Amino acid sequence: MNQQTMQAEPYEFTFDPKTTALLIIDMQRDFVEPGGFGEALGNDVTPLQAVIAPCKRMLDAARGMGMMVIHTREGHSSDLADCPPTKIARGRGEIRIGDAGPMGRLLVRGERGHDIVPELYPKPGEVVIDKPGKGAFCATDFDLILHNRGIKSLIVCGVTTEVCVTTTVREANDRGYECVVLSDCVGSYFPEFQRVALEMVKAQGALFGWVSDSSRALAALRT
Ligand code: TIU
């Protein structure tokens, strides 16, 4: 046991780096680059690119100290058998999940748009969870992998804050994992949703988890 303390809200977050993983959610071209799924839903994706640099600082720190790193990607098999028809229909976009865009078929595994941005690209040995839903626990091996590796706490980064990030944090919280979300390492297409989603995580005495930022997380990892 080597408990570390990270300054956070609503109060300090304590964790053992040996039983903690850095979780980077859905930092895929489809969400952060023009021409992908995020833009097809009607969003300006450029604000999300601001989270790449702080995520990279966390990734470098985790790699440097041998902390477990887990990446997720949202997407579907090429026949879309794992995609609810209701999900394809939503948004009523001109191009939808499975349709061809400038980065390949939207949100389909193996396509350029589905893959993780080069700055944060997984290294061999890092876990990549391919998930069909917003939450990382739905129809994946995520819980089993965390259990097998003895992981109890998650430092959470990625996009988007109020969709895949907090869906996963809520799922993790119900399974007994302790999550801290780093506010500058998560991004939303909607500033108000970002603010309120983070408020919800830490409300009522850390009901779902904690909120900190990369500076305070890096300070905690260095001690
Ligand atoms: N639409 C949106 O904000 N997000 C998603 O559809 N997926 C993730 O958050 N990864």
PDB file of C-alpha atoms and ligand atoms in Angstrom:
ATOM      1  CA  MET A   1       0.000   0.000   0.000  1.00  0.00           C
ATOM      2  CA  ASN A   2       1.426   3.306  -1.103  1.00  0.00           C
ATOM      3  CA  GLN A   3      -1.393   5.816  -0.759  1.00  0.00           C
ATOM      4  CA  GLN A   4      -0.974   9.091  -2.635  1.00  0.00           C
ATOM      5  CA  THR A   5      -3.109  12.190  -2.265  1.00  0.00           C
ATOM      6  CA  MET A   6      -4.329  14.282  -5.190  1.00  0.00           C
ATOM      7  CA  GLN A   7      -5.836  17.677  -4.499  1.00  0.00           C
ATOM      8  CA  ALA A   8      -9.352  17.583  -5.913  1.00  0.00           C
ATOM      9  CA  GLU A   9     -12.959  18.558  -5.361  1.00  0.00           C
ATOM     10  CA  PRO A  10     -15.002  18.070  -3.278  1.00  0.00           C
ATOM     11  CA  TYR A  11     -12.033  16.887  -1.174  1.00  0.00           C
ATOM     12  CA  GLU A  12      -8.699  15.157  -1.701  1.00  0.00           C
ATOM     13  CA  PHE A  13      -8.594  11.968  -3.773  1.00  0.00           C
ATOM     14  CA  THR A  14      -6.486   9.175  -2.292  1.00  0.00           C
ATOM     15  CA  PHE A  15      -5.170   6.381  -4.485  1.00  0.00           C
ATOM     16  CA  ASP A  16      -2.438   3.782  -4.729  1.00  0.00           C
ATOM     17  CA  PRO A  17      -0.636   4.155  -8.088  1.00  0.00           C
ATOM     18  CA  LYS A  18      -0.195   0.368  -8.236  1.00  0.00           C
ATOM     19  CA  THR A  19      -3.968  -0.167  -8.216  1.00  0.00           C
ATOM     20  CA  THR A  20      -4.775   2.860 -10.372  1.00  0.00           C
ATOM     21  CA  ALA A  21      -5.113   3.101 -14.151  1.00  0.00           C
ATOM     22  CA  LEU A  22      -5.064   6.096 -16.466  1.00  0.00           C
ATOM     23  CA  LEU A  23      -8.208   5.797 -18.590  1.00  0.00           C
ATOM     24  CA  ILE A  24      -8.309   7.777 -21.848  1.00  0.00           C
ATOM     25  CA  ILE A  25     -11.759   7.671 -23.379  1.00  0.00           C
ATOM     26  CA  ASP A  26     -12.501   7.846 -27.117  1.00  0.00           C
ATOM     27  CA  MET A  27      -9.741  10.227 -28.242  1.00  0.00           C
ATOM     28  CA  GLN A  28     -10.594   9.187 -31.799  1.00  0.00           C
ATOM     29  CA  ARG A  29     -10.460  11.202 -35.009  1.00  0.00           C
ATOM     30  CA  ASP A  30     -14.214  10.619 -35.288  1.00  0.00           C
ATOM     31  CA  PHE A  31     -14.775  12.934 -32.327  1.00  0.00           C
ATOM     32  CA  VAL A  32     -11.920  15.462 -32.531  1.00  0.00           C
ATOM     33  CA  GLU A  33     -11.269  15.954 -36.256  1.00  0.00           C
ATOM     34  CA  PRO A  34     -13.489  17.485 -38.943  1.00  0.00           C
ATOM     35  CA  GLY A  35     -15.247  14.972 -41.203  1.00  0.00           C
ATOM     36  CA  GLY A  36     -15.994  12.417 -38.485  1.00  0.00           C
ATOM     37  CA  PHE A  37     -18.967  11.250 -36.455  1.00  0.00           C
ATOM     38  CA  GLY A  38     -18.881  14.241 -34.089  1.00  0.00           C
ATOM     39  CA  GLU A  39     -19.176  16.698 -36.951  1.00  0.00           C
ATOM     40  CA  ALA A  40     -21.870  14.550 -38.631  1.00  0.00           C
ATOM     41  CA  LEU A  41     -23.943  15.050 -35.471  1.00  0.00           C
ATOM     42  CA  GLY A  42     -23.788  18.798 -36.123  1.00  0.00           C
ATOM     43  CA  ASN A  43     -20.929  19.762 -33.817  1.00  0.00           C
ATOM     44  CA  ASP A  44     -17.904  22.039 -34.175  1.00  0.00           C
ATOM     45  CA  VAL A  45     -15.177  19.590 -33.164  1.00  0.00           C
ATOM     46  CA  THR A  46     -12.260  22.024 -32.900  1.00  0.00           C
ATOM     47  CA  PRO A  47     -12.699  22.825 -29.146  1.00  0.00           C
ATOM     48  CA  LEU A  48     -12.040  19.175 -28.327  1.00  0.00           C
ATOM     49  CA  GLN A  49      -8.521  19.397 -29.756  1.00  0.00           C
ATOM     50  CA  ALA A  50      -7.481  21.442 -26.693  1.00  0.00           C
ATOM     51  CA  VAL A  51      -7.558  18.330 -24.515  1.00  0.00           C
ATOM     52  CA  ILE A  52      -4.950  16.455 -26.559  1.00  0.00           C
ATOM     53  CA  ALA A  53      -1.929  18.240 -25.003  1.00  0.00           C
ATOM     54  CA  PRO A  54      -2.935  17.792 -21.323  1.00  0.00           C
ATOM     55  CA  CYS A  55      -3.939  14.179 -22.042  1.00  0.00           C
ATOM     56  CA  LYS A  56      -0.481  13.654 -23.536  1.00  0.00           C
ATOM     57  CA  ARG A  57       1.161  15.007 -20.375  1.00  0.00           C
ATOM     58  CA  MET A  58      -0.852  12.530 -18.295  1.00  0.00           C
ATOM     59  CA  LEU A  59      -0.058   9.708 -20.708  1.00  0.00           C
ATOM     60  CA  ASP A  60       3.678  10.469 -20.596  1.00  0.00           C
ATOM     61  CA  ALA A  61       3.614  10.589 -16.779  1.00  0.00           C
ATOM     62  CA  ALA A  62       1.693   7.309 -16.473  1.00  0.00           C
ATOM     63  CA  ARG A  63       3.996   5.578 -18.936  1.00  0.00           C
ATOM     64  CA  GLY A  64       7.038   6.966 -17.156  1.00  0.00           C
ATOM     65  CA  MET A  65       6.019   5.514 -13.808  1.00  0.00           C
ATOM     66  CA  GLY A  66       4.642   2.220 -15.156  1.00  0.00           C
ATOM     67  CA  MET A  67       1.024   2.992 -14.300  1.00  0.00           C
ATOM     68  CA  MET A  68      -1.524   0.934 -16.216  1.00  0.00           C
ATOM     69  CA  VAL A  69      -2.886   2.787 -19.270  1.00  0.00           C
ATOM     70  CA  ILE A  70      -6.245   1.949 -20.848  1.00  0.00           C
ATOM     71  CA  HIS A  71      -7.649   3.507 -24.017  1.00  0.00           C
ATOM     72  CA  THR A  72     -11.219   3.135 -25.247  1.00  0.00           C
ATOM     73  CA  ARG A  73     -12.739   3.582 -28.675  1.00  0.00           C
ATOM     74  CA  GLU A  74     -16.429   3.856 -29.490  1.00  0.00           C
ATOM     75  CA  GLY A  75     -17.381   2.020 -32.655  1.00  0.00           C
ATOM     76  CA  HIS A  76     -19.039  -0.852 -34.404  1.00  0.00           C
ATOM     77  CA  SER A  77     -18.271  -3.924 -36.473  1.00  0.00           C
ATOM     78  CA  SER A  78     -18.351  -3.395 -40.233  1.00  0.00           C
ATOM     79  CA  ASP A  79     -21.725  -5.148 -40.558  1.00  0.00           C
ATOM     80  CA  LEU A  80     -23.107  -2.875 -37.771  1.00  0.00           C
ATOM     81  CA  ALA A  81     -24.551  -5.984 -36.077  1.00  0.00           C
ATOM     82  CA  ASP A  82     -23.548  -4.510 -32.686  1.00  0.00           C
ATOM     83  CA  CYS A  83     -25.122  -1.107 -33.391  1.00  0.00           C
ATOM     84  CA  PRO A  84     -28.698  -0.519 -32.293  1.00  0.00           C
ATOM     85  CA  PRO A  85     -30.759   0.702 -35.287  1.00  0.00           C
ATOM     86  CA  THR A  86     -32.030   3.431 -32.959  1.00  0.00           C
ATOM     87  CA  LYS A  87     -28.458   4.782 -32.627  1.00  0.00           C
ATOM     88  CA  ILE A  88     -28.041   4.955 -36.417  1.00  0.00           C
ATOM     89  CA  ALA A  89     -31.312   6.817 -36.804  1.00  0.00           C
ATOM     90  CA  ARG A  90     -30.557   9.454 -34.162  1.00  0.00           C
ATOM     91  CA  GLY A  91     -29.447  12.894 -35.213  1.00  0.00           C
ATOM     92  CA  ARG A  92     -31.026  12.502 -38.643  1.00  0.00           C
ATOM     93  CA  GLY A  93     -27.674  13.497 -40.135  1.00  0.00           C
ATOM     94  CA  GLU A  94     -26.921  13.487 -43.844  1.00  0.00           C
ATOM     95  CA  ILE A  95     -24.260  10.885 -43.168  1.00  0.00           C
ATOM     96  CA  ARG A  96     -24.755   8.402 -40.364  1.00  0.00           C
ATOM     97  CA  ILE A  97     -22.936   5.557 -38.589  1.00  0.00           C
ATOM     98  CA  GLY A  98     -21.609   3.181 -41.251  1.00  0.00           C
ATOM     99  CA  ASP A  99     -21.797   5.732 -44.081  1.00  0.00           C
ATOM    100  CA  ALA A 100     -18.631   6.775 -45.905  1.00  0.00           C
ATOM    101  CA  GLY A 101     -17.017  10.046 -44.869  1.00  0.00           C
ATOM    102  CA  PRO A 102     -13.629  11.609 -45.596  1.00  0.00           C
ATOM    103  CA  MET A 103     -12.004   9.462 -42.850  1.00  0.00           C
ATOM    104  CA  GLY A 104     -13.778   6.250 -43.834  1.00  0.00           C
ATOM    105  CA  ARG A 105     -17.067   4.800 -42.616  1.00  0.00           C
ATOM    106  CA  LEU A 106     -18.327   6.713 -39.569  1.00  0.00           C
ATOM    107  CA  LEU A 107     -17.706   4.994 -36.231  1.00  0.00           C
ATOM    108  CA  VAL A 108     -16.722   1.665 -37.831  1.00  0.00           C
ATOM    109  CA  ARG A 109     -13.807  -0.323 -36.399  1.00  0.00           C
ATOM    110  CA  GLY A 110     -10.735  -0.399 -38.590  1.00  0.00           C
ATOM    111  CA  GLU A 111     -11.538   2.891 -40.328  1.00  0.00           C
ATOM    112  CA  ARG A 112      -9.177   5.862 -40.082  1.00  0.00           C
ATOM    113  CA  GLY A 113     -11.787   7.980 -38.300  1.00  0.00           C
ATOM    114  CA  HIS A 114     -12.342   5.328 -35.656  1.00  0.00           C
ATOM    115  CA  ASP A 115      -8.713   5.250 -34.585  1.00  0.00           C
ATOM    116  CA  ILE A 116      -7.014   7.220 -31.824  1.00  0.00           C
ATOM    117  CA  VAL A 117      -5.247  10.500 -32.651  1.00  0.00           C
ATOM    118  CA  PRO A 118      -1.492  10.050 -33.252  1.00  0.00           C
ATOM    119  CA  GLU A 119      -0.420  12.130 -30.230  1.00  0.00           C
ATOM    120  CA  LEU A 120      -2.156   9.676 -27.864  1.00  0.00           C
ATOM    121  CA  TYR A 121      -1.709   6.498 -29.880  1.00  0.00           C
ATOM    122  CA  PRO A 122      -1.589   3.358 -27.695  1.00  0.00           C
ATOM    123  CA  LYS A 123       1.751   1.659 -27.212  1.00  0.00           C
ATOM    124  CA  PRO A 124       2.101  -2.130 -27.369  1.00  0.00           C
ATOM    125  CA  GLY A 125       0.993  -3.575 -24.051  1.00  0.00           C
ATOM    126  CA  GLU A 126      -1.566  -0.863 -23.342  1.00  0.00           C
ATOM    127  CA  VAL A 127      -5.153  -2.061 -23.166  1.00  0.00           C
ATOM    128  CA  VAL A 128      -7.566  -0.851 -25.858  1.00  0.00           C
ATOM    129  CA  ILE A 129     -11.254  -1.421 -25.136  1.00  0.00           C
ATOM    130  CA  ASP A 130     -13.490  -1.346 -28.202  1.00  0.00           C
ATOM    131  CA  LYS A 131     -16.946  -0.491 -26.984  1.00  0.00           C
ATOM    132  CA  PRO A 132     -20.216  -0.308 -28.902  1.00  0.00           C
ATOM    133  CA  GLY A 133     -21.834   2.051 -26.408  1.00  0.00           C
ATOM    134  CA  LYS A 134     -21.140   5.272 -24.573  1.00  0.00           C
ATOM    135  CA  GLY A 135     -20.124   3.489 -21.356  1.00  0.00           C
ATOM    136  CA  ALA A 136     -16.936   1.411 -21.341  1.00  0.00           C
ATOM    137  CA  PHE A 137     -18.526  -1.396 -19.296  1.00  0.00           C
ATOM    138  CA  CYS A 138     -21.398  -2.191 -21.684  1.00  0.00           C
ATOM    139  CA  ALA A 139     -20.669  -5.321 -23.780  1.00  0.00           C
ATOM    140  CA  THR A 140     -16.883  -5.214 -23.174  1.00  0.00           C
ATOM    141  CA  ASP A 141     -14.227  -7.009 -21.091  1.00  0.00           C
ATOM    142  CA  PHE A 142     -13.382  -3.782 -19.246  1.00  0.00           C
ATOM    143  CA  ASP A 143     -14.580  -4.837 -15.775  1.00  0.00           C
ATOM    144  CA  LEU A 144     -12.884  -8.237 -16.069  1.00  0.00           C
ATOM    145  CA  ILE A 145      -9.588  -6.638 -17.125  1.00  0.00           C
ATOM    146  CA  LEU A 146      -9.691  -4.147 -14.237  1.00  0.00           C
ATOM    147  CA  HIS A 147     -10.496  -6.973 -11.820  1.00  0.00           C
ATOM    148  CA  ASN A 148      -7.705  -9.197 -13.136  1.00  0.00           C
ATOM    149  CA  ARG A 149      -5.166  -6.378 -12.820  1.00  0.00           C
ATOM    150  CA  GLY A 150      -6.307  -5.431  -9.322  1.00  0.00           C
ATOM    151  CA  ILE A 151      -7.310  -1.917 -10.390  1.00  0.00           C
ATOM    152  CA  LYS A 152      -9.415  -0.006  -7.878  1.00  0.00           C
ATOM    153  CA  SER A 153      -9.080   3.632  -9.008  1.00  0.00           C
ATOM    154  CA  LEU A 154      -9.308   5.375 -12.378  1.00  0.00           C
ATOM    155  CA  ILE A 155      -7.834   8.699 -13.473  1.00  0.00           C
ATOM    156  CA  VAL A 156     -10.204   9.656 -16.269  1.00  0.00           C
ATOM    157  CA  CYS A 157      -9.492  11.691 -19.426  1.00  0.00           C
ATOM    158  CA  GLY A 158     -11.094  11.905 -22.876  1.00  0.00           C
ATOM    159  CA  VAL A 159     -14.221  12.926 -24.741  1.00  0.00           C
ATOM    160  CA  THR A 160     -16.929  13.880 -24.462  1.00  0.00           C
ATOM    161  CA  THR A 161     -17.374  14.893 -20.860  1.00  0.00           C
ATOM    162  CA  GLU A 162     -21.127  14.563 -20.554  1.00  0.00           C
ATOM    163  CA  VAL A 163     -21.463  11.560 -22.863  1.00  0.00           C
ATOM    164  CA  CYS A 164     -18.851   8.772 -22.833  1.00  0.00           C
ATOM    165  CA  VAL A 165     -16.754  10.123 -19.946  1.00  0.00           C
ATOM    166  CA  THR A 166     -19.459  10.475 -17.323  1.00  0.00           C
ATOM    167  CA  THR A 167     -21.440   7.458 -18.546  1.00  0.00           C
ATOM    168  CA  THR A 168     -18.303   5.412 -17.874  1.00  0.00           C
ATOM    169  CA  VAL A 169     -17.663   7.127 -14.528  1.00  0.00           C
ATOM    170  CA  ARG A 170     -21.204   6.330 -13.399  1.00  0.00           C
ATOM    171  CA  GLU A 171     -20.845   2.700 -14.496  1.00  0.00           C
ATOM    172  CA  ALA A 172     -17.468   2.454 -12.727  1.00  0.00           C
ATOM    173  CA  ASN A 173     -18.804   4.043  -9.545  1.00  0.00           C
ATOM    174  CA  ASP A 174     -21.626   1.500  -9.309  1.00  0.00           C
ATOM    175  CA  ARG A 175     -19.041  -1.278  -9.582  1.00  0.00           C
ATOM    176  CA  GLY A 176     -16.986   0.126  -6.700  1.00  0.00           C
ATOM    177  CA  TYR A 177     -14.193   1.879  -8.595  1.00  0.00           C
ATOM    178  CA  GLU A 178     -13.046   5.314  -7.443  1.00  0.00           C
ATOM    179  CA  CYS A 179     -12.810   7.818 -10.305  1.00  0.00           C
ATOM    180  CA  VAL A 180     -11.180  11.214 -10.558  1.00  0.00           C
ATOM    181  CA  VAL A 181     -11.977  13.200 -13.709  1.00  0.00           C
ATOM    182  CA  LEU A 182      -9.355  15.725 -14.860  1.00  0.00           C
ATOM    183  CA  SER A 183     -11.203  18.847 -15.982  1.00  0.00           C
ATOM    184  CA  ASP A 184      -8.622  20.033 -18.549  1.00  0.00           C
ATOM    185  CA  CYS A 185      -8.228  16.504 -19.965  1.00  0.00           C
ATOM    186  CA  VAL A 186     -11.917  16.076 -20.791  1.00  0.00           C
ATOM    187  CA  GLY A 187     -13.798  18.024 -23.448  1.00  0.00           C
ATOM    188  CA  SER A 188     -17.297  18.713 -24.672  1.00  0.00           C
ATOM    189  CA  TYR A 189     -18.845  20.350 -27.728  1.00  0.00           C
ATOM    190  CA  PHE A 190     -20.940  22.349 -25.228  1.00  0.00           C
ATOM    191  CA  PRO A 191     -19.172  24.431 -22.521  1.00  0.00           C
ATOM    192  CA  GLU A 192     -22.264  24.453 -20.336  1.00  0.00           C
ATOM    193  CA  PHE A 193     -22.564  20.654 -20.466  1.00  0.00           C
ATOM    194  CA  GLN A 194     -18.875  20.363 -19.542  1.00  0.00           C
ATOM    195  CA  ARG A 195     -19.360  22.583 -16.504  1.00  0.00           C
ATOM    196  CA  VAL A 196     -22.529  20.907 -15.300  1.00  0.00           C
ATOM    197  CA  ALA A 197     -21.313  17.349 -15.976  1.00  0.00           C
ATOM    198  CA  LEU A 198     -18.287  17.964 -13.761  1.00  0.00           C
ATOM    199  CA  GLU A 199     -20.478  19.564 -11.091  1.00  0.00           C
ATOM    200  CA  MET A 200     -22.611  16.420 -11.091  1.00  0.00           C
ATOM    201  CA  VAL A 201     -19.622  14.100 -10.643  1.00  0.00           C
ATOM    202  CA  LYS A 202     -18.419  15.792  -7.461  1.00  0.00           C
ATOM    203  CA  ALA A 203     -21.772  16.889  -5.998  1.00  0.00           C
ATOM    204  CA  GLN A 204     -23.196  15.492  -2.766  1.00  0.00           C
ATOM    205  CA  GLY A 205     -19.797  14.649  -1.317  1.00  0.00           C
ATOM    206  CA  ALA A 206     -18.325  12.918  -4.415  1.00  0.00           C
ATOM    207  CA  LEU A 207     -21.468  10.995  -5.330  1.00  0.00           C
ATOM    208  CA  PHE A 208     -19.916   9.675  -8.552  1.00  0.00           C
ATOM    209  CA  GLY A 209     -16.292  10.684  -8.007  1.00  0.00           C
ATOM    210  CA  TRP A 210     -13.801  13.521  -7.826  1.00  0.00           C
ATOM    211  CA  VAL A 211     -12.750  16.352 -10.138  1.00  0.00           C
ATOM    212  CA  SER A 212      -9.173  17.539 -10.387  1.00  0.00           C
ATOM    213  CA  ASP A 213      -6.911  18.705 -13.240  1.00  0.00           C
ATOM    214  CA  SER A 214      -3.682  17.646 -14.902  1.00  0.00           C
ATOM    215  CA  SER A 215      -1.482  20.001 -12.811  1.00  0.00           C
ATOM    216  CA  ARG A 216      -2.726  18.594  -9.526  1.00  0.00           C
ATOM    217  CA  ALA A 217      -2.707  15.031 -10.888  1.00  0.00           C
ATOM    218  CA  LEU A 218       0.889  15.363 -12.102  1.00  0.00           C
ATOM    219  CA  ALA A 219       1.924  16.825  -8.740  1.00  0.00           C
ATOM    220  CA  ALA A 220       0.372  13.799  -7.010  1.00  0.00           C
ATOM    221  CA  LEU A 221       2.048  11.338  -9.380  1.00  0.00           C
ATOM    222  CA  ARG A 222       5.466  12.937  -8.828  1.00  0.00           C
ATOM    223  CA  THR A 223       5.371  12.494  -5.045  1.00  0.00           C
TER     224      THR A 223
HETATM  225  N1  TIU B   1     -21.886  12.940 -29.119  1.00  0.00           N
HETATM  226  C1  TIU B   1     -21.010  13.016 -28.135  1.00  0.00           C
HETATM  227  O1  TIU B   1     -20.855  14.059 -27.498  1.00  0.00           O
HETATM  228  N2  TIU B   1     -20.262  11.940 -27.808  1.00  0.00           N
HETATM  229  C2  TIU B   1     -20.359  10.665 -28.313  1.00  0.00           C
HETATM  230  O2  TIU B   1     -21.227  10.348 -29.129  1.00  0.00           O
HETATM  231  N3  TIU B   1     -19.429   9.761 -27.892  1.00  0.00           N
HETATM  232  C3  TIU B   1     -18.462  10.015 -26.921  1.00  0.00           C
HETATM  233  O3  TIU B   1     -18.637  10.864 -26.074  1.00  0.00           O
HETATM  234  N4  TIU B   1     -17.333   9.321 -26.993  1.00  0.00           N
END
